[in-house]
PDB file of C-alpha atoms in Angstrom:
ATOM      1  CA  UNK L 149      81.411 138.417 116.877  1.00  0.00           C
ATOM      2  CA  UNK L 150      82.564 141.755 118.192  1.00  0.00           C
ATOM      3  CA  UNK L 151      85.886 143.347 117.298  1.00  0.00           C
ATOM      4  CA  UNK L 152      86.996 143.036 120.924  1.00  0.00           C
ATOM      5  CA  UNK L 153      86.245 139.323 121.102  1.00  0.00           C
ATOM      6  CA  UNK L 154      88.015 138.783 117.787  1.00  0.00           C
ATOM      7  CA  UNK L 155      91.103 140.586 119.120  1.00  0.00           C
ATOM      8  CA  UNK L 156      90.981 138.476 122.277  1.00  0.00           C
ATOM      9  CA  UNK L 157      90.742 135.280 120.242  1.00  0.00           C
ATOM     10  CA  UNK L 158      93.741 136.307 118.182  1.00  0.00           C
ATOM     11  CA  UNK L 159      95.753 137.100 121.290  1.00  0.00           C
ATOM     12  CA  UNK L 160      94.928 133.754 122.895  1.00  0.00           C
ATOM     13  CA  UNK L 161      95.286 131.574 119.807  1.00  0.00           C
ATOM     14  CA  UNK L 162      98.525 129.984 118.591  1.00  0.00           C
ATOM     15  CA  UNK L 163     101.200 132.584 117.949  1.00  0.00           C
ATOM     16  CA  UNK L 164     103.046 132.961 114.677  1.00  0.00           C
ATOM     17  CA  UNK L 165     105.992 131.128 116.229  1.00  0.00           C
ATOM     18  CA  UNK L 166     103.720 128.295 117.390  1.00  0.00           C
ATOM     19  CA  UNK L 167     102.688 127.695 113.780  1.00  0.00           C
ATOM     20  CA  UNK L 168     106.281 127.901 112.558  1.00  0.00           C
ATOM     21  CA  UNK L 169     107.548 125.437 115.164  1.00  0.00           C
ATOM     22  CA  UNK L 170     104.663 123.081 114.400  1.00  0.00           C
ATOM     23  CA  UNK L 171     105.559 123.395 110.726  1.00  0.00           C
ATOM     24  CA  UNK L 172     109.203 122.486 111.362  1.00  0.00           C
ATOM     25  CA  UNK L 173     108.247 119.531 113.550  1.00  0.00           C
ATOM     26  CA  UNK L 174     105.883 118.297 110.848  1.00  0.00           C
ATOM     27  CA  UNK L 175     108.553 118.836 108.183  1.00  0.00           C
ATOM     28  CA  UNK L 176     110.955 116.744 110.249  1.00  0.00           C
ATOM     29  CA  UNK L 177     108.414 113.936 110.664  1.00  0.00           C
ATOM     30  CA  UNK L 178     106.820 113.811 107.224  1.00  0.00           C
ATOM     31  CA  UNK L 179     108.622 116.032 104.746  1.00  0.00           C
ATOM     32  CA  UNK L 180     107.438 119.200 103.070  1.00  0.00           C
ATOM     33  CA  UNK L 181     104.273 117.646 101.604  1.00  0.00           C
ATOM     34  CA  UNK L 182     103.070 116.958 105.152  1.00  0.00           C
ATOM     35  CA  UNK L 183     103.223 120.663 106.058  1.00  0.00           C
ATOM     36  CA  UNK L 184      99.567 121.499 105.480  1.00  0.00           C
ATOM     37  CA  UNK L 185      97.369 123.989 107.299  1.00  0.00           C
ATOM     38  CA  UNK L 186      94.820 121.352 108.263  1.00  0.00           C
ATOM     39  CA  UNK L 187      97.446 119.074 109.799  1.00  0.00           C
ATOM     40  CA  UNK L 188      99.130 121.885 111.714  1.00  0.00           C
ATOM     41  CA  UNK L 189      95.789 123.125 113.024  1.00  0.00           C
ATOM     42  CA  UNK L 190      95.001 119.634 114.309  1.00  0.00           C
ATOM     43  CA  UNK L 191      98.436 119.457 115.972  1.00  0.00           C
ATOM     44  CA  UNK L 192      97.818 122.800 117.673  1.00  0.00           C
ATOM     45  CA  UNK L 193      94.266 121.873 118.667  1.00  0.00           C
ATOM     46  CA  UNK L 194      92.505 124.610 116.692  1.00  0.00           C
ATOM     47  CA  UNK L 195      90.525 125.041 113.507  1.00  0.00           C
ATOM     48  CA  UNK L 196      92.163 126.339 110.319  1.00  0.00           C
ATOM     49  CA  UNK L 197      90.809 129.848 110.916  1.00  0.00           C
ATOM     50  CA  UNK L 198      93.452 130.978 113.433  1.00  0.00           C
ATOM     51  CA  UNK L 199      96.176 130.182 110.897  1.00  0.00           C
ATOM     52  CA  UNK L 200      94.950 133.061 108.745  1.00  0.00           C
ATOM     53  CA  UNK L 201      95.250 135.473 111.654  1.00  0.00           C
ATOM     54  CA  UNK L 202      99.020 134.931 111.430  1.00  0.00           C
ATOM     55  CA  UNK L 203      99.735 134.149 107.768  1.00  0.00           C
ATOM     56  CA  UNK L 204      98.293 135.107 104.422  1.00  0.00           C
ATOM     57  CA  UNK L 205      98.807 131.587 103.057  1.00  0.00           C
ATOM     58  CA  UNK L 206     100.934 128.447 103.226  1.00  0.00           C
ATOM     59  CA  UNK L 207     103.702 130.077 101.187  1.00  0.00           C
ATOM     60  CA  UNK L 208     104.162 132.732 103.878  1.00  0.00           C
ATOM     61  CA  UNK L 209     104.382 130.012 106.515  1.00  0.00           C
ATOM     62  CA  UNK L 210     107.060 128.169 104.524  1.00  0.00           C
ATOM     63  CA  UNK L 211     109.073 131.371 104.184  1.00  0.00           C
ATOM     64  CA  UNK L 212     108.752 131.950 107.938  1.00  0.00           C
ATOM     65  CA  UNK L 213     109.982 128.413 108.622  1.00  0.00           C
ATOM     66  CA  UNK L 214     113.113 129.063 106.568  1.00  0.00           C
ATOM     67  CA  UNK L 215     113.650 132.387 108.328  1.00  0.00           C
ATOM     68  CA  UNK L 216     113.290 130.727 111.732  1.00  0.00           C
ATOM     69  CA  UNK L 217     115.832 128.045 110.806  1.00  0.00           C
ATOM     70  CA  UNK L 218     118.230 130.665 109.485  1.00  0.00           C
ATOM     71  CA  UNK L 219     117.899 132.735 112.646  1.00  0.00           C
ATOM     72  CA  UNK L 220     117.501 130.262 115.519  1.00  0.00           C
ATOM     73  CA  UNK L 221     119.652 127.433 114.184  1.00  0.00           C
ATOM     74  CA  UNK L 222     122.527 129.622 112.984  1.00  0.00           C
ATOM     75  CA  UNK L 223     122.542 133.292 113.987  1.00  0.00           C
ATOM     76  CA  UNK L 224     121.344 132.593 117.530  1.00  0.00           C
ATOM     77  CA  UNK L 225     123.953 129.884 118.064  1.00  0.00           C
ATOM     78  CA  UNK L 226     126.755 132.148 116.884  1.00  0.00           C
ATOM     79  CA  UNK L 227     125.536 135.030 119.047  1.00  0.00           C
ATOM     80  CA  UNK L 228     125.280 132.788 122.122  1.00  0.00           C
ATOM     81  CA  UNK L 229     129.033 132.574 122.610  1.00  0.00           C
ATOM     82  CA  UNK L 230     130.047 135.841 120.980  1.00  0.00           C
ATOM     83  CA  UNK L 231     131.188 137.425 124.253  1.00  0.00           C
ATOM     84  CA  UNK L 232     133.583 134.600 125.124  1.00  0.00           C
ATOM     85  CA  UNK L 233     137.148 135.842 125.041  1.00  0.00           C
ATOM     86  CA  UNK L 234     138.921 133.391 122.729  1.00  0.00           C
ATOM     87  CA  UNK L 235     138.008 131.838 119.374  1.00  0.00           C
ATOM     88  CA  UNK L 236     138.561 128.373 120.820  1.00  0.00           C
ATOM     89  CA  UNK L 237     136.123 129.071 123.654  1.00  0.00           C
ATOM     90  CA  UNK L 238     133.581 130.376 121.156  1.00  0.00           C
ATOM     91  CA  UNK L 239     133.946 127.291 118.969  1.00  0.00           C
ATOM     92  CA  UNK L 240     133.691 124.929 121.933  1.00  0.00           C
ATOM     93  CA  UNK L 241     130.499 126.719 122.981  1.00  0.00           C
ATOM     94  CA  UNK L 242     129.178 126.369 119.440  1.00  0.00           C
ATOM     95  CA  UNK L 243     130.043 122.666 119.467  1.00  0.00           C
ATOM     96  CA  UNK L 244     128.101 122.121 122.689  1.00  0.00           C
ATOM     97  CA  UNK L 245     125.049 123.796 121.198  1.00  0.00           C
ATOM     98  CA  UNK L 246     125.346 121.959 117.860  1.00  0.00           C
ATOM     99  CA  UNK L 247     125.299 118.618 119.660  1.00  0.00           C
ATOM    100  CA  UNK L 248     121.972 119.325 121.380  1.00  0.00           C
ATOM    101  CA  UNK L 249     119.484 116.744 120.185  1.00  0.00           C
ATOM    102  CA  UNK L 250     116.445 119.012 120.457  1.00  0.00           C
ATOM    103  CA  UNK L 251     115.689 122.712 120.388  1.00  0.00           C
ATOM    104  CA  UNK L 252     112.382 122.880 122.223  1.00  0.00           C
ATOM    105  CA  UNK L 253     110.171 120.311 120.498  1.00  0.00           C
ATOM    106  CA  UNK L 254     112.266 120.320 117.303  1.00  0.00           C
ATOM    107  CA  UNK L 255     114.494 117.316 116.604  1.00  0.00           C
ATOM    108  CA  UNK L 256     117.588 119.024 115.201  1.00  0.00           C
ATOM    109  CA  UNK L 257     118.949 116.144 113.123  1.00  0.00           C
ATOM    110  CA  UNK L 258     115.579 115.355 111.579  1.00  0.00           C
ATOM    111  CA  UNK L 259     114.801 118.953 110.665  1.00  0.00           C
ATOM    112  CA  UNK L 260     118.274 119.488 109.173  1.00  0.00           C
ATOM    113  CA  UNK L 261     117.795 116.427 106.967  1.00  0.00           C
ATOM    114  CA  UNK L 262     114.241 117.343 106.029  1.00  0.00           C
ATOM    115  CA  UNK L 263     115.279 120.873 105.061  1.00  0.00           C
ATOM    116  CA  UNK L 264     117.887 119.495 102.689  1.00  0.00           C
ATOM    117  CA  UNK L 265     115.392 117.041 101.199  1.00  0.00           C
ATOM    118  CA  UNK L 266     113.018 119.978 100.648  1.00  0.00           C
ATOM    119  CA  UNK L 267     115.853 122.020  99.111  1.00  0.00           C
ATOM    120  CA  UNK L 268     116.507 119.249  96.588  1.00  0.00           C
ATOM    121  CA  UNK L 269     113.369 120.227  94.677  1.00  0.00           C
ATOM    122  CA  UNK L 270     112.533 123.773  95.810  1.00  0.00           C
ATOM    123  CA  UNK L 271     114.680 126.715  94.623  1.00  0.00           C
ATOM    124  CA  UNK L 272     113.797 128.977  97.558  1.00  0.00           C
ATOM    125  CA  UNK L 273     114.645 126.349 100.142  1.00  0.00           C
ATOM    126  CA  UNK L 274     117.813 125.488  98.204  1.00  0.00           C
ATOM    127  CA  UNK L 275     118.932 129.115  98.238  1.00  0.00           C
ATOM    128  CA  UNK L 276     118.363 129.306 101.998  1.00  0.00           C
ATOM    129  CA  UNK L 277     120.295 126.091 102.639  1.00  0.00           C
ATOM    130  CA  UNK L 278     123.207 127.354 100.538  1.00  0.00           C
ATOM    131  CA  UNK L 279     123.153 130.665 102.417  1.00  0.00           C
ATOM    132  CA  UNK L 280     123.090 128.975 105.824  1.00  0.00           C
ATOM    133  CA  UNK L 281     125.789 126.460 104.909  1.00  0.00           C
ATOM    134  CA  UNK L 282     128.032 129.250 103.628  1.00  0.00           C
ATOM    135  CA  UNK L 283     127.487 131.309 106.762  1.00  0.00           C
ATOM    136  CA  UNK L 284     128.193 128.395 109.079  1.00  0.00           C
ATOM    137  CA  UNK L 285     131.356 127.367 107.241  1.00  0.00           C
ATOM    138  CA  UNK L 286     132.479 130.988 106.927  1.00  0.00           C
ATOM    139  CA  UNK L 287     132.038 131.525 110.645  1.00  0.00           C
ATOM    140  CA  UNK L 288     133.990 128.384 111.493  1.00  0.00           C
ATOM    141  CA  UNK L 289     136.771 129.338 109.092  1.00  0.00           C
ATOM    142  CA  UNK L 290     136.992 132.832 110.540  1.00  0.00           C
ATOM    143  CA  UNK L 291     137.334 131.555 114.086  1.00  0.00           C
ATOM    144  CA  UNK L 292     139.882 128.904 113.048  1.00  0.00           C
ATOM    145  CA  UNK L 293     141.907 131.581 111.274  1.00  0.00           C
ATOM    146  CA  UNK L 294     141.744 133.687 114.430  1.00  0.00           C
ATOM    147  CA  UNK L 295     143.252 130.710 116.271  1.00  0.00           C
ATOM    148  CA  UNK L 296     146.210 130.730 113.893  1.00  0.00           C
ATOM    149  CA  UNK L 297     145.292 128.533 110.914  1.00  0.00           C
ATOM    150  CA  UNK L 298     146.222 129.775 107.465  1.00  0.00           C
ATOM    151  CA  UNK L 299     143.388 130.702 105.116  1.00  0.00           C
ATOM    152  CA  UNK L 300     143.399 127.428 103.153  1.00  0.00           C
ATOM    153  CA  UNK L 301     143.802 125.312 106.292  1.00  0.00           C
ATOM    154  CA  UNK L 302     141.001 127.190 108.042  1.00  0.00           C
ATOM    155  CA  UNK L 303     138.651 126.554 105.109  1.00  0.00           C
ATOM    156  CA  UNK L 304     139.521 122.848 104.994  1.00  0.00           C
ATOM    157  CA  UNK L 305     139.126 122.393 108.729  1.00  0.00           C
ATOM    158  CA  UNK L 306     135.830 124.312 108.699  1.00  0.00           C
ATOM    159  CA  UNK L 307     134.433 122.150 105.920  1.00  0.00           C
ATOM    160  CA  UNK L 308     135.601 118.991 107.680  1.00  0.00           C
ATOM    161  CA  UNK L 309     133.959 120.035 110.958  1.00  0.00           C
ATOM    162  CA  UNK L 310     130.728 120.927 109.168  1.00  0.00           C
ATOM    163  CA  UNK L 311     130.588 117.820 107.006  1.00  0.00           C
ATOM    164  CA  UNK L 312     131.213 115.727 110.118  1.00  0.00           C
ATOM    165  CA  UNK L 313     128.260 117.397 111.841  1.00  0.00           C
ATOM    166  CA  UNK L 314     125.972 116.744 108.882  1.00  0.00           C
ATOM    167  CA  UNK L 315     127.133 113.126 108.911  1.00  0.00           C
ATOM    168  CA  UNK L 316     126.358 112.876 112.628  1.00  0.00           C
ATOM    169  CA  UNK L 317     122.875 114.278 111.993  1.00  0.00           C
ATOM    170  CA  UNK L 318     122.308 111.697 109.242  1.00  0.00           C
ATOM    171  CA  UNK L 319     123.489 108.876 111.489  1.00  0.00           C
ATOM    172  CA  UNK L 320     121.149 110.022 114.257  1.00  0.00           C
ATOM    173  CA  UNK L 321     118.237 109.638 111.840  1.00  0.00           C
ATOM    174  CA  UNK L 322     119.076 106.384 110.092  1.00  0.00           C
ATOM    175  CA  UNK L 323     121.805 104.483 111.978  1.00  0.00           C
ATOM    176  CA  UNK L 324     121.679 105.720 115.582  1.00  0.00           C
ATOM    177  CA  UNK L 325     124.073 102.989 116.710  1.00  0.00           C
ATOM    178  CA  UNK L 326     126.778 104.808 114.688  1.00  0.00           C
ATOM    179  CA  UNK L 327     125.920 108.297 115.975  1.00  0.00           C
ATOM    180  CA  UNK L 328     128.666 108.942 118.507  1.00  0.00           C
ATOM    181  CA  UNK L 329     128.761 112.481 119.902  1.00  0.00           C
ATOM    182  CA  UNK L 330     132.010 111.781 121.743  1.00  0.00           C
ATOM    183  CA  UNK L 331     133.724 110.660 118.544  1.00  0.00           C
ATOM    184  CA  UNK L 332     132.584 113.821 116.776  1.00  0.00           C
ATOM    185  CA  UNK L 333     133.680 115.955 119.729  1.00  0.00           C
ATOM    186  CA  UNK L 334     137.144 114.358 119.538  1.00  0.00           C
ATOM    187  CA  UNK L 335     137.300 115.110 115.809  1.00  0.00           C
ATOM    188  CA  UNK L 336     136.508 118.767 116.456  1.00  0.00           C
ATOM    189  CA  UNK L 337     139.045 119.039 119.274  1.00  0.00           C
ATOM    190  CA  UNK L 338     141.723 117.635 116.956  1.00  0.00           C
ATOM    191  CA  UNK L 339     140.752 120.211 114.336  1.00  0.00           C
ATOM    192  CA  UNK L 340     141.039 123.003 116.894  1.00  0.00           C
ATOM    193  CA  UNK L 341     144.435 121.686 117.959  1.00  0.00           C
ATOM    194  CA  UNK L 342     145.531 121.698 114.316  1.00  0.00           C
ATOM    195  CA  UNK L 343     144.460 125.339 113.984  1.00  0.00           C
ATOM    196  CA  UNK L 344     146.498 126.244 117.065  1.00  0.00           C
ATOM    197  CA  UNK L 345     149.470 124.312 115.705  1.00  0.00           C
ATOM    198  CA  UNK L 346     149.211 126.528 112.644  1.00  0.00           C
ATOM    199  CA  UNK L 347     149.665 129.510 114.941  1.00  0.00           C
ATOM    200  CA  UNK L 348     152.792 127.989 116.454  1.00  0.00           C
ATOM    201  CA  UNK L 349     154.289 126.952 113.123  1.00  0.00           C
TER     202      UNK L 349
END
């Protein structure tokens, strides 16, 4: 095979992001042990060879999956509403995004749960989950403080909002009849009202 045809094959084959997204979808469906090169290649309709055009090995893919989750499921969501004028508007925008069931082909609730199951027995995944959780809660607390909540109140409200979201994700996976987006939205609105009441106090 010529160098030019090899370059063309690489350009036309699954991209690095295609493999990462396939990895996250597989993680959500079958857990970390299901994330294997052979299975992903079958999902993407290619042989295993194209995988090694994008990654040195499975470990690099797993690291890229964590990076993608950190970036697209946290940093991107925060950046989406960053130009909105008030902290309440930014948090309401974040709420709307957090309640989306899917991001492309990725089931958000399932991947969030699967990442935490992976983190339970993998130190690298655990460190990433702790980092992401801290960033999400820190961002919420900062915006709630900007609305007028005191430091301790902002931290408590942020944790409550976040724990409620994780609970909603769990319900979506295991007891969908309990998963009520409107109930969670009401909870968040009450928390935002409480932060504003702190400003008026």
